[in-house]
């Protein structure tokens, strides 16, 4: 199914190439050439996905990402010539869902777009029920709400995405690499510690202290799972 995609890229040749490949996939594509226009068009057109160059005039792409993430959960694919790990992690921390380093293959870009649309449920058909209930944990994926035993819990976008991944298949053990692929969109061992940090924060917010029961269980040497029965105490 087609999606509405906003491309923010100031290189006319690159933006034209991106448009051609995405339109071949059946998507409706709008192109802007600076960060200010990207913010305005994202707010007015409400796209299903944004392809966002980091080095934009007027407003930097990272600032665009940071601002949009406070207003929307639209998937964002960053395009960057920066290859340092610090720059990559900064983009992710600001809320980007995936990234490509230049130069890149247009075919890889379209594959990343398909994956992001599929994970976000914006490619048609959705990803299952809007409300997931596993024990005391309830996720409303349409409203981006979490409750534990009726108590509302505020999660970040990435924490919510990890919890949703586990909740869609309760009891199944997900490796860190699988969580990275589903939530962050690419597989890099260096980011496994990021998954651990998100899970630690999520457990704290779910109300599971170090000596209390855990809804999200660690399977040592494997990964994480959401308990599909009575919650367990950590060993």
mmCIF file of C-alpha atoms in Angstrom:
data_model
loop_
_atom_site.group_PDB
_atom_site.id
_atom_site.type_symbol
_atom_site.label_atom_id
_atom_site.label_comp_id
_atom_site.label_asym_id
_atom_site.label_seq_id
_atom_site.Cartn_x
_atom_site.Cartn_y
_atom_site.Cartn_z
ATOM 1 C CA UNK A 1 0.000 0.000 0.000
ATOM 2 C CA UNK A 2 1.228 3.500 -0.806
ATOM 3 C CA UNK A 3 2.318 5.894 1.912
ATOM 4 C CA UNK A 4 2.737 9.657 2.099
ATOM 5 C CA UNK A 5 6.451 10.360 2.387
ATOM 6 C CA UNK A 6 8.164 13.688 3.023
ATOM 7 C CA UNK A 7 11.745 13.979 1.756
ATOM 8 C CA UNK A 8 13.872 16.782 3.230
ATOM 9 C CA UNK A 9 17.059 16.974 1.150
ATOM 10 C CA UNK A 10 18.813 20.099 -0.135
ATOM 11 C CA UNK A 11 20.777 18.271 -2.838
ATOM 12 C CA UNK A 12 18.490 18.493 -5.878
ATOM 13 C CA UNK A 13 20.053 15.476 -7.613
ATOM 14 C CA UNK A 14 19.691 13.308 -4.501
ATOM 15 C CA UNK A 15 16.120 14.395 -3.797
ATOM 16 C CA UNK A 16 15.117 13.722 -7.410
ATOM 17 C CA UNK A 17 16.640 10.234 -7.251
ATOM 18 C CA UNK A 18 14.891 9.481 -3.947
ATOM 19 C CA UNK A 19 11.570 10.674 -5.357
ATOM 20 C CA UNK A 20 11.914 8.450 -8.440
ATOM 21 C CA UNK A 21 12.637 5.317 -6.430
ATOM 22 C CA UNK A 22 9.943 5.936 -3.820
ATOM 23 C CA UNK A 23 7.323 6.755 -6.452
ATOM 24 C CA UNK A 24 8.200 3.504 -8.211
ATOM 25 C CA UNK A 25 7.203 1.822 -4.938
ATOM 26 C CA UNK A 26 3.816 3.499 -5.228
ATOM 27 C CA UNK A 27 4.326 6.187 -2.584
ATOM 28 C CA UNK A 28 3.158 9.790 -2.755
ATOM 29 C CA UNK A 29 6.305 11.897 -2.289
ATOM 30 C CA UNK A 30 6.733 15.546 -1.319
ATOM 31 C CA UNK A 31 10.184 17.160 -1.384
ATOM 32 C CA UNK A 32 11.492 20.173 0.564
ATOM 33 C CA UNK A 33 14.998 21.627 0.569
ATOM 34 C CA UNK A 34 15.483 23.140 4.040
ATOM 35 C CA UNK A 35 14.727 22.380 7.676
ATOM 36 C CA UNK A 36 12.181 25.143 8.159
ATOM 37 C CA UNK A 37 10.114 23.895 5.221
ATOM 38 C CA UNK A 38 10.439 20.346 6.555
ATOM 39 C CA UNK A 39 8.874 21.372 9.869
ATOM 40 C CA UNK A 40 6.067 23.278 8.175
ATOM 41 C CA UNK A 41 5.256 20.499 5.698
ATOM 42 C CA UNK A 42 5.436 17.774 8.342
ATOM 43 C CA UNK A 43 2.903 19.670 10.454
ATOM 44 C CA UNK A 44 0.534 20.464 7.591
ATOM 45 C CA UNK A 45 0.735 17.306 5.477
ATOM 46 C CA UNK A 46 1.083 14.761 8.317
ATOM 47 C CA UNK A 47 3.205 12.275 6.300
ATOM 48 C CA UNK A 48 3.460 8.577 7.106
ATOM 49 C CA UNK A 49 7.274 8.728 7.050
ATOM 50 C CA UNK A 50 10.013 11.353 6.757
ATOM 51 C CA UNK A 51 13.348 10.922 4.988
ATOM 52 C CA UNK A 52 15.475 13.605 6.627
ATOM 53 C CA UNK A 53 18.941 14.792 5.637
ATOM 54 C CA UNK A 54 21.046 15.867 8.620
ATOM 55 C CA UNK A 55 22.852 18.753 6.867
ATOM 56 C CA UNK A 56 19.923 21.024 5.964
ATOM 57 C CA UNK A 57 19.992 24.831 5.622
ATOM 58 C CA UNK A 58 18.008 27.148 7.929
ATOM 59 C CA UNK A 59 17.272 24.432 10.503
ATOM 60 C CA UNK A 60 19.651 21.503 11.007
ATOM 61 C CA UNK A 61 18.171 18.060 10.375
ATOM 62 C CA UNK A 62 18.945 16.939 13.930
ATOM 63 C CA UNK A 63 17.006 19.916 15.278
ATOM 64 C CA UNK A 64 14.122 19.078 12.944
ATOM 65 C CA UNK A 65 14.156 15.523 14.291
ATOM 66 C CA UNK A 66 14.215 16.706 17.904
ATOM 67 C CA UNK A 67 11.323 19.119 17.383
ATOM 68 C CA UNK A 68 9.166 16.691 15.438
ATOM 69 C CA UNK A 69 9.668 13.951 17.966
ATOM 70 C CA UNK A 70 8.054 16.117 20.648
ATOM 71 C CA UNK A 71 5.001 16.518 18.406
ATOM 72 C CA UNK A 72 4.620 13.215 16.584
ATOM 73 C CA UNK A 73 5.656 9.568 16.384
ATOM 74 C CA UNK A 74 6.078 9.673 12.593
ATOM 75 C CA UNK A 75 8.930 7.347 11.540
ATOM 76 C CA UNK A 76 12.097 9.266 10.659
ATOM 77 C CA UNK A 77 14.908 7.939 8.466
ATOM 78 C CA UNK A 78 18.049 10.079 8.770
ATOM 79 C CA UNK A 79 20.471 10.553 5.879
ATOM 80 C CA UNK A 80 23.925 11.532 7.068
ATOM 81 C CA UNK A 81 27.508 11.847 5.882
ATOM 82 C CA UNK A 82 28.614 11.635 9.523
ATOM 83 C CA UNK A 83 29.955 8.189 10.360
ATOM 84 C CA UNK A 84 31.215 8.748 13.911
ATOM 85 C CA UNK A 85 29.434 6.654 16.542
ATOM 86 C CA UNK A 86 28.678 9.769 18.607
ATOM 87 C CA UNK A 87 26.772 11.368 15.728
ATOM 88 C CA UNK A 88 24.848 8.163 15.103
ATOM 89 C CA UNK A 89 23.874 7.811 18.759
ATOM 90 C CA UNK A 90 22.873 11.482 18.912
ATOM 91 C CA UNK A 91 20.436 11.006 16.054
ATOM 92 C CA UNK A 92 18.917 7.968 17.748
ATOM 93 C CA UNK A 93 18.693 9.727 21.100
ATOM 94 C CA UNK A 94 16.812 12.572 19.415
ATOM 95 C CA UNK A 95 14.205 10.106 18.194
ATOM 96 C CA UNK A 96 15.271 8.944 14.726
ATOM 97 C CA UNK A 97 14.090 5.424 13.880
ATOM 98 C CA UNK A 98 16.823 4.506 11.401
ATOM 99 C CA UNK A 99 19.702 6.053 9.485
ATOM 100 C CA UNK A 100 21.715 5.687 6.286
ATOM 101 C CA UNK A 101 25.228 7.008 5.736
ATOM 102 C CA UNK A 102 26.142 8.624 2.431
ATOM 103 C CA UNK A 103 26.808 7.413 -0.163
ATOM 104 C CA UNK A 104 23.980 4.882 -0.089
ATOM 105 C CA UNK A 105 22.143 2.703 -2.568
ATOM 106 C CA UNK A 106 18.641 3.910 -3.517
ATOM 107 C CA UNK A 107 17.527 0.280 -3.335
ATOM 108 C CA UNK A 108 18.731 0.096 0.262
ATOM 109 C CA UNK A 109 16.863 3.311 1.053
ATOM 110 C CA UNK A 110 13.601 1.916 -0.326
ATOM 111 C CA UNK A 111 14.148 -1.286 1.659
ATOM 112 C CA UNK A 112 14.651 0.722 4.870
ATOM 113 C CA UNK A 113 11.493 2.707 4.093
ATOM 114 C CA UNK A 114 9.496 -0.508 3.626
ATOM 115 C CA UNK A 115 10.800 -1.867 6.917
ATOM 116 C CA UNK A 116 9.953 1.318 8.823
ATOM 117 C CA UNK A 117 6.452 1.477 7.362
ATOM 118 C CA UNK A 118 5.896 -2.179 8.209
ATOM 119 C CA UNK A 119 7.094 -1.772 11.805
ATOM 120 C CA UNK A 120 5.033 1.361 12.326
ATOM 121 C CA UNK A 121 1.867 -0.229 10.936
ATOM 122 C CA UNK A 122 1.558 2.500 8.287
ATOM 123 C CA UNK A 123 1.959 0.222 5.274
ATOM 124 C CA UNK A 124 -1.537 -1.230 5.370
ATOM 125 C CA UNK A 125 -3.024 -4.037 7.436
ATOM 126 C CA UNK A 126 -1.464 -2.907 10.714
ATOM 127 C CA UNK A 127 0.523 -5.110 13.061
ATOM 128 C CA UNK A 128 -2.294 -6.745 14.996
ATOM 129 C CA UNK A 129 -4.672 -5.559 17.716
ATOM 130 C CA UNK A 130 -4.468 -1.961 18.920
ATOM 131 C CA UNK A 131 -4.768 -2.960 22.601
ATOM 132 C CA UNK A 132 -2.405 -5.606 23.965
ATOM 133 C CA UNK A 133 -2.931 -7.156 27.405
ATOM 134 C CA UNK A 134 -0.347 -9.400 29.038
ATOM 135 C CA UNK A 135 -0.984 -10.060 32.693
ATOM 136 C CA UNK A 136 -1.169 -6.699 34.462
ATOM 137 C CA UNK A 137 0.406 -4.870 31.516
ATOM 138 C CA UNK A 138 -1.861 -3.178 28.974
ATOM 139 C CA UNK A 139 -0.646 -1.296 25.867
ATOM 140 C CA UNK A 140 -2.886 0.843 23.696
ATOM 141 C CA UNK A 141 -0.783 1.162 20.535
ATOM 142 C CA UNK A 142 -3.176 3.627 18.879
ATOM 143 C CA UNK A 143 -3.121 6.046 21.824
ATOM 144 C CA UNK A 144 0.485 5.328 22.853
ATOM 145 C CA UNK A 145 -0.635 4.525 26.412
ATOM 146 C CA UNK A 146 0.597 1.948 28.938
ATOM 147 C CA UNK A 147 -1.066 0.827 32.158
ATOM 148 C CA UNK A 148 0.092 -1.629 34.792
ATOM 149 C CA UNK A 149 -2.710 -2.924 37.012
ATOM 150 C CA UNK A 150 -4.707 0.141 35.943
ATOM 151 C CA UNK A 151 -1.904 2.579 36.765
ATOM 152 C CA UNK A 152 -0.786 4.794 33.846
ATOM 153 C CA UNK A 153 2.902 4.574 32.964
ATOM 154 C CA UNK A 154 4.782 7.145 30.868
ATOM 155 C CA UNK A 155 7.299 5.558 28.495
ATOM 156 C CA UNK A 156 9.553 7.088 25.864
ATOM 157 C CA UNK A 157 8.965 6.158 22.224
ATOM 158 C CA UNK A 158 11.800 3.620 22.225
ATOM 159 C CA UNK A 159 10.743 2.084 25.565
ATOM 160 C CA UNK A 160 7.195 1.763 24.254
ATOM 161 C CA UNK A 161 8.434 0.143 21.033
ATOM 162 C CA UNK A 162 10.517 -2.404 22.962
ATOM 163 C CA UNK A 163 7.619 -3.234 25.279
ATOM 164 C CA UNK A 164 5.251 -3.545 22.308
ATOM 165 C CA UNK A 165 7.678 -5.902 20.574
ATOM 166 C CA UNK A 166 7.747 -8.157 23.655
ATOM 167 C CA UNK A 167 3.984 -7.873 24.249
ATOM 168 C CA UNK A 168 3.043 -9.012 20.756
ATOM 169 C CA UNK A 169 4.637 -12.401 21.523
ATOM 170 C CA UNK A 170 4.559 -12.821 25.318
ATOM 171 C CA UNK A 171 6.832 -15.527 26.643
ATOM 172 C CA UNK A 172 9.048 -15.447 23.561
ATOM 173 C CA UNK A 173 12.685 -14.556 24.168
ATOM 174 C CA UNK A 174 13.940 -11.741 21.944
ATOM 175 C CA UNK A 175 17.674 -11.328 21.550
ATOM 176 C CA UNK A 176 19.126 -7.846 21.738
ATOM 177 C CA UNK A 177 19.908 -8.028 18.010
ATOM 178 C CA UNK A 178 16.256 -8.812 17.243
ATOM 179 C CA UNK A 179 15.086 -5.911 19.395
ATOM 180 C CA UNK A 180 17.562 -3.590 17.676
ATOM 181 C CA UNK A 181 16.307 -4.662 14.230
ATOM 182 C CA UNK A 182 12.658 -4.157 15.163
ATOM 183 C CA UNK A 183 12.970 -0.975 17.187
ATOM 184 C CA UNK A 184 16.040 0.815 15.783
ATOM 185 C CA UNK A 185 16.037 -0.595 12.278
ATOM 186 C CA UNK A 186 19.612 -1.784 11.935
ATOM 187 C CA UNK A 187 21.844 -4.418 13.494
ATOM 188 C CA UNK A 188 24.958 -3.117 15.282
ATOM 189 C CA UNK A 189 26.441 -4.977 18.220
ATOM 190 C CA UNK A 190 27.721 -1.690 19.652
ATOM 191 C CA UNK A 191 24.107 -0.695 20.385
ATOM 192 C CA UNK A 192 23.252 -3.718 22.533
ATOM 193 C CA UNK A 193 24.033 -1.686 25.639
ATOM 194 C CA UNK A 194 21.403 0.807 24.481
ATOM 195 C CA UNK A 195 18.750 -1.925 24.647
ATOM 196 C CA UNK A 196 19.869 -2.788 28.182
ATOM 197 C CA UNK A 197 19.590 0.856 29.241
ATOM 198 C CA UNK A 198 16.079 1.194 27.809
ATOM 199 C CA UNK A 199 14.946 -2.024 29.498
ATOM 200 C CA UNK A 200 16.379 -0.885 32.840
ATOM 201 C CA UNK A 201 14.484 2.413 32.604
ATOM 202 C CA UNK A 202 11.323 0.650 31.467
ATOM 203 C CA UNK A 203 11.436 -1.744 34.418
ATOM 204 C CA UNK A 204 11.783 1.170 36.814
ATOM 205 C CA UNK A 205 8.765 2.905 35.306
ATOM 206 C CA UNK A 206 6.690 -0.271 35.365
ATOM 207 C CA UNK A 207 7.219 -0.278 39.128
ATOM 208 C CA UNK A 208 9.547 -3.243 39.360
ATOM 209 C CA UNK A 209 12.273 -2.401 41.829
ATOM 210 C CA UNK A 210 15.467 -4.413 42.267
ATOM 211 C CA UNK A 211 13.863 -6.664 44.881
ATOM 212 C CA UNK A 212 10.362 -6.782 43.417
ATOM 213 C CA UNK A 213 8.760 -8.817 40.635
ATOM 214 C CA UNK A 214 9.660 -8.166 37.012
ATOM 215 C CA UNK A 215 7.269 -8.078 34.095
ATOM 216 C CA UNK A 216 10.190 -7.946 31.651
ATOM 217 C CA UNK A 217 12.448 -10.881 32.384
ATOM 218 C CA UNK A 218 16.097 -11.348 31.503
ATOM 219 C CA UNK A 219 16.993 -14.715 30.017
ATOM 220 C CA UNK A 220 20.717 -14.776 30.606
ATOM 221 C CA UNK A 221 22.789 -15.408 27.528
ATOM 222 C CA UNK A 222 19.720 -14.914 25.319
ATOM 223 C CA UNK A 223 17.801 -11.658 25.770
ATOM 224 C CA UNK A 224 14.467 -10.448 27.159
ATOM 225 C CA UNK A 225 10.861 -11.596 27.306
ATOM 226 C CA UNK A 226 7.577 -10.349 28.703
ATOM 227 C CA UNK A 227 6.215 -12.747 31.326
ATOM 228 C CA UNK A 228 3.007 -14.337 30.040
ATOM 229 C CA UNK A 229 2.008 -15.596 33.496
ATOM 230 C CA UNK A 230 2.474 -14.368 37.076
ATOM 231 C CA UNK A 231 5.428 -11.995 37.221
ATOM 232 C CA UNK A 232 8.605 -13.393 38.677
ATOM 233 C CA UNK A 233 11.100 -12.131 41.219
ATOM 234 C CA UNK A 234 14.608 -11.474 39.903
ATOM 235 C CA UNK A 235 17.232 -14.034 40.755
#
